[in-house]
Coordinates of C-alpha atoms in Angstrom, one line a residue:
G1 CA -12.3 -8.7 -4.7
V2 CA -9.5 -6.3 -3.5
Q3 CA -8.8 -8.2 -0.3
R4 CA -8.6 -11.3 -1.9
L5 CA -6.3 -9.9 -4.4
L6 CA -3.6 -8.8 -2.3
N7 CA -4.1 -11.7 0.2
Q8 CA -5.0 -14.8 -1.6
A9 CA -4.8 -14.3 -5.5
R10 CA -1.5 -15.6 -7.3
W11 CA 0.2 -12.8 -9.3
D12 CA 3.8 -12.2 -10.8
A13 CA 5.3 -9.4 -8.7
D14 CA 7.9 -8.7 -11.3
R15 CA 5.2 -8.5 -14.1
V16 CA 3.3 -6.0 -12.3
R17 CA 6.0 -4.1 -11.2
D18 CA 7.5 -3.3 -15.0
D19 CA 4.0 -2.9 -16.0
L20 CA 3.3 -0.1 -13.2
R21 CA 7.0 1.7 -13.7
P22 CA 6.3 3.4 -17.1
Y23 CA 3.2 4.9 -15.5
V24 CA 4.4 6.0 -11.9
I25 CA 7.4 7.5 -14.0
E26 CA 5.1 9.4 -16.5
H27 CA 2.5 10.4 -14.0
L28 CA 4.2 11.0 -10.8
G29 CA 7.8 11.1 -11.9
D30 CA 9.7 14.3 -10.4
P31 CA 13.5 14.9 -10.3
Q32 CA 12.8 16.4 -6.9
A33 CA 10.5 13.7 -5.6
V34 CA 11.2 11.3 -2.8
L35 CA 9.4 8.0 -2.2
V36 CA 8.7 7.4 1.4
I37 CA 7.2 3.8 2.7
D38 CA 6.1 3.7 6.1
E39 CA 5.1 0.5 7.6
T40 CA 4.7 1.7 10.9
G41 CA 1.5 0.8 12.7
F42 CA 0.1 -0.8 15.7
L43 CA -2.8 -3.4 16.1
K44 CA -6.1 -1.7 17.4
K45 CA -7.6 -3.9 19.9
G46 CA -9.8 -3.4 22.9
D47 CA -11.1 0.4 23.5
Q48 CA -8.1 1.6 24.7
S49 CA -6.3 2.3 21.8
V50 CA -6.2 6.0 20.2
G51 CA -8.7 5.9 17.5
V52 CA -10.8 3.2 18.7
Q53 CA -14.3 3.5 19.6
R54 CA -17.5 2.1 19.2
Q55 CA -19.0 3.2 16.0

């Protein structure tokens, strides 16, 4: 479901933004707010990466 939506489905990003913006402003808006987007990360591979262990 969600994986397909994010990776394969075709959708209009501008339309989604335009639809979502009023909701975000109403429910999350604050004059003192700051939006931080952090895309840092690393590929967890093998068993030597922090946070990787057999489950």
